[in-house]
Short mmCIF file of C-alpha atoms in Angstrom, two decimals:
data_model
loop_
_atom_site.label_atom_id
_atom_site.label_comp_id
_atom_site.label_asym_id
_atom_site.label_seq_id
_atom_site.Cartn_x
_atom_site.Cartn_y
_atom_site.Cartn_z
CA MET A 1 0.00 0.00 0.00
CA LEU A 2 2.72 2.46 1.03
CA LEU A 3 4.99 1.67 -1.91
CA LYS A 4 2.08 1.65 -4.36
CA THR A 5 0.92 5.09 -3.24
CA PHE A 6 4.29 6.78 -2.73
CA GLY A 7 6.25 4.84 -5.38
CA TRP A 8 6.20 7.67 -7.93
CA SER A 9 7.15 10.20 -5.26
CA PHE A 10 10.16 8.12 -4.23
CA ALA A 11 11.22 7.66 -7.84
CA ILE A 12 10.87 11.34 -8.70
CA THR A 13 12.77 12.30 -5.55
CA ALA A 14 15.69 10.07 -6.51
CA ALA A 15 15.70 11.32 -10.10
CA GLY A 16 15.28 14.95 -9.07
CA LEU A 17 18.09 14.89 -6.51
CA ALA A 18 20.36 13.10 -8.97
CA LEU A 19 19.59 15.71 -11.64
CA ALA A 20 20.23 18.52 -9.15
CA GLY A 21 23.59 17.00 -8.25
CA VAL A 22 24.62 16.71 -11.89
CA LEU A 23 23.49 20.23 -12.89
CA TRP A 24 24.32 22.25 -9.77
CA GLY A 25 26.60 20.09 -7.65
CA TRP A 26 26.25 19.26 -3.97
CA GLN A 27 25.06 22.75 -3.11
CA GLY A 28 22.23 22.55 -5.64
CA LEU A 29 21.29 19.09 -4.40
CA ALA A 30 21.07 20.38 -0.82
CA ILE A 31 18.94 23.38 -1.85
CA VAL A 32 16.50 21.15 -3.78
CA ALA A 33 16.19 18.85 -0.76
CA ILE A 34 15.53 21.81 1.57
CA LEU A 35 12.89 23.22 -0.77
CA SER A 36 11.17 19.82 -0.90
CA VAL A 37 10.96 19.66 2.89
CA LEU A 38 9.74 23.29 2.98
CA GLU A 39 6.92 22.52 0.56
CA ILE A 40 5.81 19.42 2.48
CA SER A 41 5.81 21.22 5.83
CA LEU A 42 3.82 24.16 4.44
CA SER A 43 1.27 22.05 2.58
CA PHE A 44 0.47 19.13 4.88
CA ASP A 45 -2.90 20.68 5.67
CA ASN A 46 -3.47 20.94 1.93
CA ALA A 47 -3.28 17.13 1.70
CA VAL A 48 -5.97 16.73 4.36
CA ILE A 49 -8.29 19.22 2.65
CA ASN A 50 -7.71 17.60 -0.74
CA ALA A 51 -8.42 14.16 0.70
CA GLY A 52 -11.79 15.34 1.99
CA ILE A 53 -12.72 16.33 -1.56
CA LEU A 54 -10.93 13.57 -3.48
CA ARG A 55 -12.69 10.76 -1.60
CA LYS A 56 -15.95 11.87 -3.27
CA MET A 57 -14.48 11.26 -6.73
CA ASN A 58 -14.20 8.02 -8.66
CA PRO A 59 -10.85 6.20 -9.31
CA PHE A 60 -10.44 7.80 -12.76
CA TRP A 61 -10.49 11.34 -11.40
CA GLN A 62 -8.27 10.33 -8.50
CA LYS A 63 -5.72 9.20 -11.10
CA MET A 64 -6.20 12.47 -12.97
CA PHE A 65 -5.35 14.29 -9.75
CA LEU A 66 -2.08 12.34 -9.50
CA THR A 67 -1.10 12.72 -13.17
CA VAL A 68 -2.50 15.82 -14.88
CA GLY A 69 -2.89 17.49 -11.50
CA ILE A 70 0.76 17.10 -10.60
CA LEU A 71 1.80 18.53 -13.98
CA ILE A 72 -0.33 21.59 -13.26
CA ALA A 73 1.05 21.83 -9.74
CA VAL A 74 4.72 21.51 -10.71
CA PHE A 75 4.99 23.17 -14.11
CA GLY A 76 1.98 25.45 -13.84
CA MET A 77 2.22 26.84 -10.32
CA ARG A 78 5.92 26.40 -9.53
CA LEU A 79 7.42 27.27 -12.93
CA VAL A 80 4.98 29.07 -15.26
CA PHE A 81 2.87 31.01 -12.73
CA PRO A 82 5.72 33.13 -11.27
CA VAL A 83 6.82 34.07 -14.80
CA VAL A 84 3.26 35.06 -15.73
CA ILE A 85 3.04 37.20 -12.59
CA VAL A 86 6.28 38.94 -13.57
CA ALA A 87 5.03 39.53 -17.12
CA ILE A 88 1.76 41.07 -15.88
CA THR A 89 3.07 43.21 -13.02
CA ALA A 90 6.18 44.43 -14.84
CA LYS A 91 4.34 44.81 -18.16
CA LEU A 92 6.86 42.61 -19.94
CA GLY A 93 6.30 40.45 -22.98
CA PRO A 94 6.26 36.67 -22.47
CA ILE A 95 9.68 36.20 -24.06
CA GLU A 96 11.24 39.02 -22.04
CA ALA A 97 9.71 37.64 -18.82
CA VAL A 98 11.19 34.20 -19.52
CA ARG A 99 14.58 35.79 -20.30
CA VAL A 100 14.56 37.67 -17.00
CA ALA A 101 13.61 34.53 -15.08
CA ILE A 102 16.43 32.51 -16.63
CA GLN A 103 19.23 35.06 -16.97
CA ASP A 104 18.60 37.86 -14.46
CA HIS A 105 17.82 36.07 -11.19
CA ASP A 106 18.10 39.16 -8.99
CA ARG A 107 15.67 41.20 -11.07
CA TYR A 108 13.32 38.23 -11.31
CA GLU A 109 13.29 37.87 -7.52
CA ALA A 110 12.63 41.60 -7.11
CA LEU A 111 9.73 41.52 -9.58
CA VAL A 112 8.07 38.51 -7.94
CA THR A 113 8.54 40.05 -4.50
CA SER A 114 6.94 43.29 -5.67
CA ALA A 115 3.92 41.27 -6.84
CA HIS A 116 3.56 39.63 -3.41
CA PRO A 117 0.74 41.94 -2.14
CA ALA A 118 -1.52 40.94 -5.04
CA ILE A 119 -0.59 37.25 -4.74
CA ALA A 120 -1.15 37.27 -0.97
CA ALA A 121 -4.50 39.05 -1.28
CA PHE A 122 -5.79 36.64 -3.94
CA GLY A 123 -4.68 33.50 -2.14
CA GLY A 124 -5.60 34.82 1.29
CA MET A 125 -9.19 35.60 0.29
CA PHE A 126 -9.67 32.27 -1.47
CA LEU A 127 -8.43 30.32 1.56
CA LEU A 128 -10.41 32.52 3.95
CA MET A 129 -13.62 31.64 2.11
CA ILE A 130 -12.84 27.92 2.43
CA PHE A 131 -12.33 28.34 6.18
CA LEU A 132 -15.43 30.48 6.74
CA ASP A 133 -17.75 28.23 4.75
CA PHE A 134 -16.51 25.32 6.87
CA ILE A 135 -16.75 27.04 10.24
CA PHE A 136 -20.19 28.55 9.58
CA GLU A 137 -21.70 25.19 8.59
CA ASP A 138 -23.61 23.24 11.23
CA ARG A 139 -21.91 19.84 11.50
CA ASP A 140 -22.86 16.76 13.48
CA ILE A 141 -19.26 16.36 14.64
CA LYS A 142 -17.64 19.38 16.27
CA TRP A 143 -14.06 19.66 17.47
CA LEU A 144 -13.99 22.96 19.36
CA ALA A 145 -17.66 22.89 20.33
CA TRP A 146 -17.48 26.09 22.40
CA LEU A 147 -16.51 27.97 19.22
CA GLU A 148 -18.18 26.00 16.46
CA LYS A 149 -21.69 25.87 17.96
CA PRO A 150 -22.26 29.66 18.09
CA LEU A 151 -20.58 30.15 14.70
CA ALA A 152 -22.84 27.50 13.17
CA LYS A 153 -25.86 29.44 14.44
CA LEU A 154 -24.50 32.63 12.87
CA GLY A 155 -23.89 30.68 9.67
CA LYS A 156 -27.64 30.38 9.14
CA LEU A 157 -27.45 33.93 7.80
CA ASP A 158 -27.06 33.77 4.02
CA THR A 159 -23.82 35.09 2.48
CA LEU A 160 -22.30 35.70 5.93
CA SER A 161 -18.95 34.27 4.83
CA VAL A 162 -18.84 36.67 1.87
CA VAL A 163 -19.63 39.65 4.08
CA VAL A 164 -16.98 38.69 6.63
CA SER A 165 -14.41 38.14 3.87
CA LEU A 166 -15.08 41.55 2.33
CA VAL A 167 -14.76 43.25 5.72
CA VAL A 168 -11.45 41.46 6.31
CA LEU A 169 -10.25 42.48 2.83
CA ILE A 170 -11.09 46.14 3.43
CA ILE A 171 -9.27 46.08 6.78
CA ALA A 172 -6.24 44.40 5.20
CA ALA A 173 -6.14 46.86 2.30
CA THR A 174 -6.42 49.94 4.52
CA THR A 175 -4.18 48.66 7.32
CA PHE A 176 -1.42 46.71 5.60
CA ALA A 177 -1.34 48.33 2.14
CA THR A 178 0.10 51.77 1.42
CA ALA A 179 1.47 53.55 -1.62
CA VAL A 180 4.94 52.22 -2.46
CA PRO A 181 7.51 52.88 -5.23
CA VAL A 182 7.09 50.66 -8.27
CA HIS A 183 9.87 48.23 -9.12
CA ASP A 184 11.38 50.41 -11.86
CA GLY A 185 11.27 53.66 -9.87
CA GLU A 186 9.02 55.51 -12.33
CA GLY A 187 6.42 56.50 -9.76
CA THR A 188 4.13 55.03 -7.15
CA ILE A 189 1.30 52.56 -7.22
CA ASP A 190 -1.65 52.40 -4.86
CA LYS A 191 -1.03 49.11 -3.10
CA ALA A 192 -4.41 49.33 -1.37
CA THR A 193 -6.16 49.29 -4.75
CA THR A 194 -4.02 46.39 -5.89
CA VAL A 195 -4.84 44.41 -2.76
CA LEU A 196 -8.56 45.15 -3.07
CA LEU A 197 -8.73 44.10 -6.71
CA ALA A 198 -6.67 40.95 -6.18
CA GLY A 199 -8.66 40.02 -3.08
CA ILE A 200 -11.96 40.44 -4.92
CA GLY A 201 -10.50 38.29 -7.68
CA GLY A 202 -9.79 35.53 -5.17
CA LEU A 203 -13.29 35.81 -3.72
CA VAL A 204 -14.95 35.71 -7.15
CA THR A 205 -12.80 32.73 -8.19
CA TYR A 206 -13.91 30.81 -5.11
CA LEU A 207 -17.57 31.61 -5.67
CA ILE A 208 -17.47 30.61 -9.35
CA VAL A 209 -15.42 27.40 -9.14
CA GLY A 210 -16.86 26.27 -5.82
CA GLY A 211 -20.41 27.17 -6.83
CA ILE A 212 -20.24 25.28 -10.11
CA SER A 213 -18.72 22.18 -8.50
CA ASP A 214 -21.39 22.23 -5.75
CA PHE A 215 -24.12 22.61 -8.37
CA PHE A 216 -23.07 19.55 -10.35
CA GLU A 217 -22.41 17.54 -7.20
CA ASN A 218 -25.92 18.27 -5.96
CA ARG A 219 -27.37 17.37 -9.35
CA LEU A 220 -25.54 14.04 -9.26
CA GLU A 221 -26.70 13.30 -5.70
CA GLU A 222 -30.30 14.06 -6.64
CA ALA A 223 -30.09 11.73 -9.64
CA GLU A 224 -28.61 8.98 -7.47
CA GLU A 225 -31.31 9.45 -4.83
CA ASP A 226 -33.97 9.06 -7.52
CA GLU A 227 -32.28 5.89 -8.76
CA GLU A 228 -31.97 4.54 -5.23
CA GLY A 229 -35.65 5.26 -4.64
CA GLU A 230 -36.44 2.96 -7.53
CA ASP A 231 -34.00 0.21 -6.64
CA GLY A 232 -34.51 0.33 -2.85
CA ALA A 233 -32.56 1.82 0.02
CA VAL A 234 -28.80 1.44 -0.01
CA GLU A 235 -26.66 0.58 2.97
CA ASP A 236 -25.72 3.38 5.37
CA ALA A 237 -22.05 2.68 4.70
CA VAL A 238 -22.29 4.29 1.26
CA PRO A 239 -21.34 7.97 1.66
CA ALA A 240 -23.24 10.89 0.17
CA GLY A 241 -22.24 11.56 -3.40
CA ALA A 242 -21.43 7.89 -4.02
CA LYS A 243 -23.45 4.88 -5.11
CA LYS A 244 -23.07 1.14 -5.16
CA GLY A 245 -22.56 -0.66 -8.38
CA GLY A 246 -21.26 -4.16 -8.72
CA GLY A 247 -20.43 -4.26 -5.03
CA SER A 248 -18.04 -1.30 -5.03
CA VAL A 249 -18.44 2.35 -4.18
CA VAL A 250 -18.39 4.67 -7.21
CA GLY A 251 -17.56 8.33 -6.61
CA LEU A 252 -18.29 11.51 -8.49
CA ALA A 253 -17.82 11.42 -12.26
CA GLY A 254 -18.58 13.53 -15.31
CA LYS A 255 -19.11 17.28 -14.97
CA ALA A 256 -19.34 17.10 -11.19
CA ALA A 257 -15.91 15.48 -10.94
CA PHE A 258 -14.43 17.83 -13.56
CA PHE A 259 -15.39 20.98 -11.69
CA MET A 260 -14.39 19.37 -8.40
CA PHE A 261 -11.01 18.71 -10.03
CA LEU A 262 -10.74 22.38 -11.03
CA TYR A 263 -11.65 23.35 -7.47
CA LEU A 264 -8.84 21.12 -6.17
CA GLU A 265 -6.34 22.74 -8.52
CA VAL A 266 -7.33 26.26 -7.42
CA ILE A 267 -6.96 25.21 -3.78
CA ASP A 268 -3.50 23.83 -4.54
CA ALA A 269 -2.60 27.06 -6.30
CA SER A 270 -3.63 29.10 -3.27
CA PHE A 271 -1.58 26.88 -0.98
CA SER A 272 1.45 27.16 -3.24
CA PHE A 273 1.68 30.96 -3.06
CA ASP A 274 3.48 31.08 0.28
CA GLY A 275 5.81 28.28 -0.77
CA VAL A 276 6.85 30.04 -3.98
CA ILE A 277 7.42 33.36 -2.23
CA GLY A 278 9.19 31.72 0.71
CA ALA A 279 11.50 29.80 -1.62
CA PHE A 280 13.22 33.06 -2.59
CA ALA A 281 14.76 33.11 0.88
CA ILE A 282 16.70 30.03 -0.23
CA THR A 283 17.28 30.53 -3.96
CA ASN A 284 16.25 32.78 -6.84
CA ASP A 285 17.01 30.23 -9.56
CA ILE A 286 13.64 29.41 -11.13
CA PHE A 287 14.62 25.88 -12.16
CA VAL A 288 16.11 24.93 -8.79
CA MET A 289 12.98 26.32 -7.16
CA ALA A 290 10.59 24.46 -9.47
CA LEU A 291 12.44 21.16 -8.98
CA GLY A 292 12.53 21.38 -5.18
CA LEU A 293 8.94 22.58 -4.75
CA GLY A 294 7.78 20.10 -7.37
CA ILE A 295 9.19 17.14 -5.46
CA GLY A 296 7.41 18.37 -2.34
CA ALA A 297 4.17 18.82 -4.26
CA MET A 298 4.38 15.22 -5.47
CA TYR A 299 4.50 13.98 -1.88
CA ILE A 300 1.45 16.07 -1.01
CA ARG A 301 -0.40 14.46 -3.92
CA SER A 302 0.60 10.97 -2.81
CA LEU A 303 -0.29 11.73 0.81
CA THR A 304 -3.72 12.90 -0.31
CA VAL A 305 -4.40 9.61 -2.12
CA PHE A 306 -3.02 7.65 0.87
CA LEU A 307 -5.44 9.38 3.23
CA VAL A 308 -8.33 8.58 0.88
CA ARG A 309 -7.46 4.91 0.40
CA LYS A 310 -6.80 4.30 4.09
CA GLY A 311 -10.02 6.02 5.13
CA THR A 312 -8.02 8.14 7.57
CA LEU A 313 -10.53 10.98 7.63
CA ASP A 314 -13.26 8.56 8.65
CA ASP A 315 -11.13 7.08 11.43
CA TYR A 316 -9.83 10.42 12.76
CA VAL A 317 -12.83 12.68 12.45
CA TYR A 318 -11.24 15.90 13.71
CA LEU A 319 -8.48 15.97 11.08
CA GLU A 320 -10.59 17.97 8.64
CA HIS A 321 -11.36 20.45 11.40
CA GLY A 322 -7.67 20.88 12.18
CA ALA A 323 -6.83 21.32 8.51
CA HIS A 324 -9.50 23.98 8.05
CA TYR A 325 -8.28 25.87 11.10
CA ALA A 326 -4.80 25.68 9.56
CA ILE A 327 -6.28 27.14 6.36
CA GLY A 328 -7.77 30.00 8.35
CA ALA A 329 -4.37 30.62 9.94
CA LEU A 330 -2.65 30.54 6.54
CA ALA A 331 -5.20 32.99 5.11
CA ALA A 332 -4.49 35.38 7.99
CA ILE A 333 -0.73 34.97 7.53
CA LEU A 334 -0.98 35.72 3.81
CA LEU A 335 -2.96 38.91 4.44
CA ILE A 336 -0.64 40.05 7.23
CA SER A 337 2.39 39.31 5.03
CA ILE A 338 1.25 42.11 2.71
CA LYS A 339 3.03 44.42 5.14
CA TYR A 340 4.99 42.25 7.57
CA GLU A 341 7.44 39.48 6.76
CA ILE A 342 6.54 36.23 8.49
CA PRO A 343 9.10 33.38 8.58
CA GLU A 344 8.09 30.25 6.69
CA VAL A 345 8.89 28.14 9.74
CA VAL A 346 6.07 29.91 11.62
CA THR A 347 3.60 29.17 8.82
CA GLY A 348 4.60 25.52 8.68
CA LEU A 349 4.60 24.98 12.44
CA ILE A 350 1.13 26.49 12.90
CA GLY A 351 -0.33 24.07 10.35
CA VAL A 352 1.47 21.05 11.78
CA LEU A 353 0.46 22.01 15.33
CA LEU A 354 -3.24 22.38 14.52
CA ILE A 355 -3.37 19.13 12.57
CA GLY A 356 -1.40 17.37 15.32
CA LEU A 357 -3.86 18.57 17.97
CA SER A 358 -6.84 17.49 15.87
CA PHE A 359 -5.26 14.06 15.36
CA LEU A 360 -4.68 13.70 19.11
CA SER A 361 -8.27 14.72 19.81
CA SER A 362 -9.46 12.11 17.30
CA VAL A 363 -7.41 9.40 19.01
CA LEU A 364 -8.84 10.34 22.43
CA ARG A 365 -12.36 10.34 21.00
CA ASN A 366 -11.84 6.88 19.49
CA ARG A 367 -10.61 5.56 22.83
CA LYS A 368 -13.65 6.93 24.63
CA GLU A 369 -15.94 5.30 22.10
CA ALA A 370 -14.07 2.00 22.44
CA GLU A 371 -14.39 2.13 26.24
CA SER A 372 -18.08 2.91 25.92
CA GLY A 373 -18.50 -0.03 23.60
CA ASP A 374 -16.83 -2.31 26.15
CA GLY A 375 -19.72 -1.71 28.54
CA SER A 376 -18.59 1.20 30.62
CA GLY A 377 -21.94 2.83 29.98
CA ALA A 378 -20.39 6.22 29.34
CA LYS A 379 -21.59 7.76 26.12
CA PRO A 380 -18.97 10.10 24.67
CA GLU A 381 -20.15 13.45 23.42
CA VAL A 382 -19.88 13.85 19.68
CA ALA A 383 -18.92 17.50 20.08
CA SER A 384 -16.01 16.80 22.39
CA GLY A 385 -12.56 17.95 21.44
CA VAL A 386 -9.48 19.80 22.59
#
């Protein structure tokens, strides 16, 4: 199971490190290895979130996530995306932007860094919407019940998450964004306007992609419910959004799975922003950066599939809660980083800590349920947690 799931990751790691050693020597090999670890530490919560979505999809789309998805993650977000950002913000042609990225590393780093406010605002708002939609939803299982119960009641108000996000965006734009010199020294740009526009772009992207995927998922569930009504009730073990056919569980397919796949890729893109920006603290060579972050991204993909196939989220029910709290923390960090520099180690540790606490809470909950099942008579509260 482990080798089958992580086999490609192990192989790509070996090939990538060998290539780094040949092209850039021992120093390049070490930098690639460090970048890989950085990406994994920053994106572990991403794997948990992805697993919660991927388990709804059928095997074909799970394979698409590991193949086409990894190409988008590595070449699209870690190699092409920074160059596109440079071309747009610096008003360079595509060829000139590529030339700068390959030949003028210092200027390339400066251009990407100058685009950080827009990148942080876009990614921060997208991730904030994911967190708010989760925390405002009334769930049967609650981790931090003292917080989640009142927020679930507030969540009955329509569009509350959008309102809260817009208020946060306005505060971030007026507090953390000020007019600053442009990269070429020709004048000033209104960073507040840039942050507002980019943040609205992230919000709109979430609403469009998430809304379309939810629409098709609901359509598929309704069709399956109609079919089940004709064929008889299915077993409780079959999750929502899945159906039984030939004795096996079949997940989302067709348009629903396609838009869910797009949603996954946008989530991955938002998670990759801090990794790409943080990588400049280690190197400004675009190819070294893409190789190191790409290896890390491959492990996140494999870990996602591992969590799905092992049913980890079903066994440790608070993991999704911890991952969403980590998303909320990352969204806040991205918005704060518009003005203040936050070390990558802080970002990574916060995510690991929250997921670790949620895992520990899940273990304790499972033990209580096991003791109750042994005849102790104590019925554990579903809403218990840390």
